[in-house]
Amino acid sequence: MNSILTRRSIRKYSQQEVSPKLLNDLLQQASRTQTMGNLQLYSVVVTRDIAMKRRLSPAHFGQPMVEQAPVVLTICADFRRVTDWCLNRDAQPGYDNFLSFINAATDALLFTQTFCNLAEEEGLGCCFLGTTVYMPQLIIDTLQLPQLVMPVATITLGWPDEAPPQTDRLGVESFVHDETYQPYTPERINQFYEAKEALEENLEFVRVNNKSTLAQVFTDCRYTKNDNESMSATLLEALKHQGFLS
């Protein structure tokens, strides 16, 4: 069966080593993914050392898999390498701007997804950490990232030591629009979300958070307006520090 159809996030790993050769092979294969202008606007920092994992852990809110996974990969939007190439070849780069960050971030995230697909085909487990962009300056300082390099994704990687159930997904009809974008009427929202809201684990999620609806758990507890605004300001400051915003 296609591994995409059975994939799940793995947060517990055995201590079996991920061999350097296997990791290098996967990184090399993932480099065949799509890339803007064939520039490969990404870099990957590989962390195996436990002391370095401990230094990275606070940036990911102390999630246990950061220290427990054999390998942590930080994937960065990187215009530093291309800029230095240009400067060394009598060309004048102009990549210290927001558009360049978006292009590099897109490249980096495409690479990340391709890598995860390849790793899971080999039987490895991965967990994508969305926390990478919440406190980026701590990651920048820890990994000594120069200007025009910005962390955008983190993957914990190892051989699985758990087999968690798959999480639910909305049906394709909820996100595919024919020809033009179709409004989400209350009737369509009910059609697309009723099954998710009726899942036992989501009903429990609502109960333990003392809320009335699953949506309130996300707006009031998980991804609040105040947190989003605060971390947006932090992200913009890091982008300025890294040279992507004047």
Short mmCIF file of C-alpha atoms in Angstrom, two decimals:
data_model
loop_
_atom_site.label_atom_id
_atom_site.label_comp_id
_atom_site.label_asym_id
_atom_site.label_seq_id
_atom_site.Cartn_x
_atom_site.Cartn_y
_atom_site.Cartn_z
CA MET A 1 0.00 0.00 0.00
CA ASN A 2 1.11 3.57 -0.71
CA SER A 3 2.85 4.78 2.46
CA ILE A 4 1.14 8.18 2.15
CA LEU A 5 -2.19 6.48 2.89
CA THR A 6 -0.86 4.91 6.10
CA ARG A 7 1.38 7.73 7.32
CA ARG A 8 1.20 9.10 10.86
CA SER A 9 3.34 11.35 13.01
CA ILE A 10 5.84 9.42 15.13
CA ARG A 11 6.87 10.97 18.45
CA LYS A 12 8.48 7.95 20.15
CA TYR A 13 11.60 6.35 18.70
CA SER A 14 13.79 3.36 19.40
CA GLN A 15 17.45 4.11 20.04
CA GLN A 16 18.52 2.23 16.92
CA GLU A 17 20.87 4.46 14.95
CA VAL A 18 19.84 6.08 11.71
CA SER A 19 22.98 5.32 9.76
CA PRO A 20 24.85 8.27 8.21
CA LYS A 21 24.72 6.53 4.84
CA LEU A 22 20.95 6.07 4.92
CA LEU A 23 20.42 9.65 6.01
CA ASN A 24 22.79 10.99 3.34
CA ASP A 25 21.06 8.86 0.67
CA LEU A 26 17.65 10.22 1.68
CA LEU A 27 18.89 13.82 1.68
CA GLN A 28 20.43 13.29 -1.76
CA GLN A 29 17.26 11.75 -3.15
CA ALA A 30 15.12 14.54 -1.69
CA SER A 31 17.25 17.09 -3.54
CA ARG A 32 15.49 15.98 -6.73
CA THR A 33 12.34 17.76 -5.57
CA GLN A 34 11.01 20.86 -7.34
CA THR A 35 13.01 24.05 -6.81
CA MET A 36 12.71 27.64 -8.02
CA GLY A 37 15.13 28.38 -10.85
CA ASN A 38 17.04 25.19 -10.03
CA LEU A 39 18.71 27.14 -7.21
CA GLN A 40 17.92 24.75 -4.30
CA LEU A 41 17.23 27.55 -1.84
CA TYR A 42 17.51 25.45 1.31
CA SER A 43 20.02 24.08 3.78
CA VAL A 44 19.61 21.29 6.34
CA VAL A 45 21.30 21.29 9.75
CA VAL A 46 21.63 17.73 11.10
CA THR A 47 21.64 17.44 14.90
CA ARG A 48 22.64 14.17 16.56
CA ASP A 49 24.53 15.46 19.62
CA ILE A 50 22.38 15.25 22.75
CA ALA A 51 23.73 18.52 24.13
CA MET A 52 22.71 20.33 20.96
CA LYS A 53 19.27 18.73 21.06
CA ARG A 54 18.85 20.01 24.62
CA ARG A 55 19.75 23.51 23.45
CA LEU A 56 17.17 23.29 20.66
CA SER A 57 14.44 21.83 22.85
CA PRO A 58 13.19 25.11 24.43
CA ALA A 59 12.53 26.53 20.95
CA HIS A 60 10.10 23.63 20.50
CA PHE A 61 8.43 24.09 23.91
CA GLY A 62 10.29 21.12 25.39
CA GLN A 63 8.53 18.50 23.30
CA PRO A 64 10.16 15.21 24.41
CA MET A 65 10.86 13.87 20.92
CA VAL A 66 13.38 16.63 20.24
CA GLU A 67 15.79 15.08 22.75
CA GLN A 68 14.63 11.49 22.32
CA ALA A 69 14.83 11.19 18.51
CA PRO A 70 18.18 9.95 17.16
CA VAL A 71 18.22 12.74 14.57
CA VAL A 72 16.77 16.24 14.44
CA LEU A 73 16.77 18.04 11.09
CA THR A 74 16.33 21.80 10.87
CA ILE A 75 15.46 22.81 7.32
CA CYS A 76 16.26 26.42 6.47
CA ALA A 77 15.27 28.84 3.75
CA ASP A 78 18.72 29.75 2.47
CA PHE A 79 19.68 32.57 0.12
CA ARG A 80 23.13 32.89 1.74
CA ARG A 81 24.74 30.25 -0.47
CA VAL A 82 23.34 31.69 -3.72
CA THR A 83 24.25 35.22 -2.64
CA ASP A 84 27.85 34.17 -1.91
CA TRP A 85 27.99 32.35 -5.25
CA CYS A 86 26.89 35.54 -7.02
CA LEU A 87 29.40 37.68 -5.12
CA ASN A 88 32.17 35.27 -6.07
CA ARG A 89 31.18 35.33 -9.76
CA ASP A 90 31.03 39.06 -10.46
CA ALA A 91 27.22 39.14 -10.15
CA GLN A 92 25.22 41.52 -7.97
CA PRO A 93 22.60 39.67 -5.89
CA GLY A 94 19.38 41.29 -4.73
CA TYR A 95 17.90 38.69 -2.42
CA ASP A 96 17.63 40.59 0.86
CA ASN A 97 13.86 41.00 0.61
CA PHE A 98 10.61 39.33 1.57
CA LEU A 99 9.92 37.80 -1.85
CA SER A 100 13.26 36.02 -1.70
CA PHE A 101 12.36 34.62 1.71
CA ILE A 102 9.03 33.32 0.37
CA ASN A 103 10.79 31.67 -2.57
CA ALA A 104 13.41 30.07 -0.32
CA ALA A 105 10.82 29.00 2.25
CA THR A 106 8.77 27.35 -0.50
CA ASP A 107 11.86 25.49 -1.71
CA ALA A 108 12.68 24.39 1.84
CA LEU A 109 9.17 23.12 2.55
CA LEU A 110 8.97 21.23 -0.73
CA PHE A 111 12.28 19.57 0.16
CA THR A 112 10.98 18.78 3.66
CA GLN A 113 7.87 17.01 2.40
CA THR A 114 9.80 15.02 -0.19
CA PHE A 115 12.32 13.96 2.46
CA CYS A 116 9.57 12.82 4.81
CA ASN A 117 7.92 10.75 2.08
CA LEU A 118 11.23 9.05 1.23
CA ALA A 119 12.10 8.43 4.89
CA GLU A 120 8.73 6.84 5.59
CA GLU A 121 9.12 4.58 2.54
CA GLU A 122 12.26 3.25 4.29
CA GLY A 123 10.28 2.53 7.47
CA LEU A 124 11.56 5.54 9.40
CA GLY A 125 9.24 7.69 11.48
CA CYS A 126 9.01 11.48 11.29
CA CYS A 127 7.32 14.28 13.13
CA PHE A 128 7.02 17.75 11.62
CA LEU A 129 7.40 20.46 14.28
CA GLY A 130 5.39 23.55 13.47
CA THR A 131 7.06 25.27 16.41
CA THR A 132 10.11 26.15 14.27
CA VAL A 133 8.69 29.57 13.36
CA TYR A 134 7.39 30.38 16.85
CA MET A 135 10.75 31.22 18.46
CA PRO A 136 13.10 31.29 15.47
CA GLN A 137 15.77 33.50 17.02
CA LEU A 138 16.66 30.81 19.57
CA ILE A 139 17.17 28.34 16.72
CA ILE A 140 19.15 30.92 14.73
CA ASP A 141 21.48 31.54 17.68
CA THR A 142 21.86 27.86 18.58
CA LEU A 143 22.67 26.75 15.04
CA GLN A 144 24.69 29.89 14.25
CA LEU A 145 22.67 30.67 11.15
CA PRO A 146 24.11 33.60 9.15
CA GLN A 147 22.11 36.36 7.45
CA LEU A 148 19.77 35.23 4.66
CA VAL A 149 19.26 31.85 6.37
CA MET A 150 15.99 31.30 8.21
CA PRO A 151 14.69 28.13 9.90
CA VAL A 152 11.29 27.13 8.55
CA ALA A 153 10.85 23.43 9.44
CA THR A 154 12.10 20.87 11.93
CA ILE A 155 11.81 17.09 11.57
CA THR A 156 12.47 14.55 14.31
CA LEU A 157 13.60 11.29 12.73
CA GLY A 158 14.19 7.74 13.85
CA TRP A 159 12.94 4.17 13.86
CA PRO A 160 9.40 4.11 15.31
CA ASP A 161 8.78 2.83 18.83
CA GLU A 162 5.02 3.32 18.61
CA ALA A 163 2.15 2.75 16.20
CA PRO A 164 -0.31 5.56 16.95
CA PRO A 165 -3.69 5.70 15.22
CA GLN A 166 -3.99 7.91 12.18
CA THR A 167 -5.52 11.32 12.70
CA ASP A 168 -8.63 12.24 10.74
CA ARG A 169 -8.59 14.26 7.50
CA LEU A 170 -11.28 16.31 5.78
CA GLY A 171 -12.65 14.87 2.55
CA VAL A 172 -11.32 16.09 -0.78
CA GLU A 173 -14.61 17.84 -1.53
CA SER A 174 -13.91 20.22 1.38
CA PHE A 175 -10.79 21.74 -0.15
CA VAL A 176 -11.04 21.27 -3.94
CA HIS A 177 -12.78 24.06 -5.85
CA ASP A 178 -13.84 23.65 -9.49
CA GLU A 179 -12.87 26.61 -11.66
CA THR A 180 -13.48 29.28 -8.99
CA TYR A 181 -13.38 29.38 -5.18
CA GLN A 182 -16.71 28.33 -3.71
CA PRO A 183 -17.97 30.06 -0.52
CA TYR A 184 -18.23 28.01 2.66
CA THR A 185 -21.88 28.39 3.53
CA PRO A 186 -23.11 27.20 6.94
CA GLU A 187 -24.56 24.15 5.20
CA ARG A 188 -21.23 23.27 3.60
CA ILE A 189 -19.37 23.83 6.89
CA ASN A 190 -21.75 21.39 8.56
CA GLN A 191 -21.24 18.89 5.75
CA PHE A 192 -17.44 19.04 5.96
CA TYR A 193 -16.92 19.27 9.73
CA GLU A 194 -19.70 17.25 11.38
CA ALA A 195 -17.81 13.96 11.13
CA LYS A 196 -14.63 15.47 12.62
CA GLU A 197 -16.57 17.09 15.45
CA ALA A 198 -18.34 13.81 16.25
CA LEU A 199 -15.12 11.80 16.75
CA GLU A 200 -14.79 10.56 20.32
CA GLU A 201 -11.29 11.99 20.74
CA ASN A 202 -12.49 15.42 19.60
CA LEU A 203 -15.50 15.33 21.90
CA GLU A 204 -13.08 14.58 24.73
CA PHE A 205 -10.83 17.41 23.52
CA VAL A 206 -13.78 19.80 23.89
CA ARG A 207 -14.71 18.42 27.31
CA VAL A 208 -11.25 18.61 28.92
CA ASN A 209 -10.82 22.17 27.68
CA ASN A 210 -14.24 23.15 29.07
CA LYS A 211 -15.44 24.50 25.73
CA SER A 212 -18.68 24.26 23.77
CA THR A 213 -17.28 23.48 20.32
CA LEU A 214 -14.12 22.05 18.79
CA ALA A 215 -13.51 25.34 16.99
CA GLN A 216 -13.37 27.12 20.37
CA VAL A 217 -10.56 24.79 21.48
CA PHE A 218 -8.48 26.10 18.58
CA THR A 219 -9.40 29.80 18.91
CA ASP A 220 -9.33 29.98 22.72
CA CYS A 221 -6.70 27.42 23.72
CA ARG A 222 -4.40 26.17 20.99
CA TYR A 223 -3.89 29.04 18.52
CA THR A 224 -5.10 32.19 20.20
CA LYS A 225 -5.19 35.66 18.69
CA ASN A 226 -2.75 36.98 21.31
CA ASP A 227 -0.28 34.16 20.72
CA ASN A 228 -0.53 34.52 16.96
CA GLU A 229 0.08 38.27 17.11
CA SER A 230 2.97 37.93 19.55
CA MET A 231 4.70 35.19 17.55
CA SER A 232 4.06 37.08 14.31
CA ALA A 233 6.00 40.01 15.75
CA THR A 234 8.79 37.65 16.82
CA LEU A 235 8.91 36.09 13.36
CA LEU A 236 9.06 39.48 11.64
CA GLU A 237 11.86 40.57 13.96
CA ALA A 238 13.84 37.41 13.15
CA LEU A 239 13.33 37.96 9.42
CA LYS A 240 14.66 41.49 9.83
CA HIS A 241 17.62 40.21 11.87
CA GLN A 242 18.40 37.65 9.14
CA GLY A 243 18.33 40.31 6.42
CA PHE A 244 15.10 39.44 4.64
CA LEU A 245 13.30 42.65 5.69
CA SER A 246 14.76 46.12 5.45
#
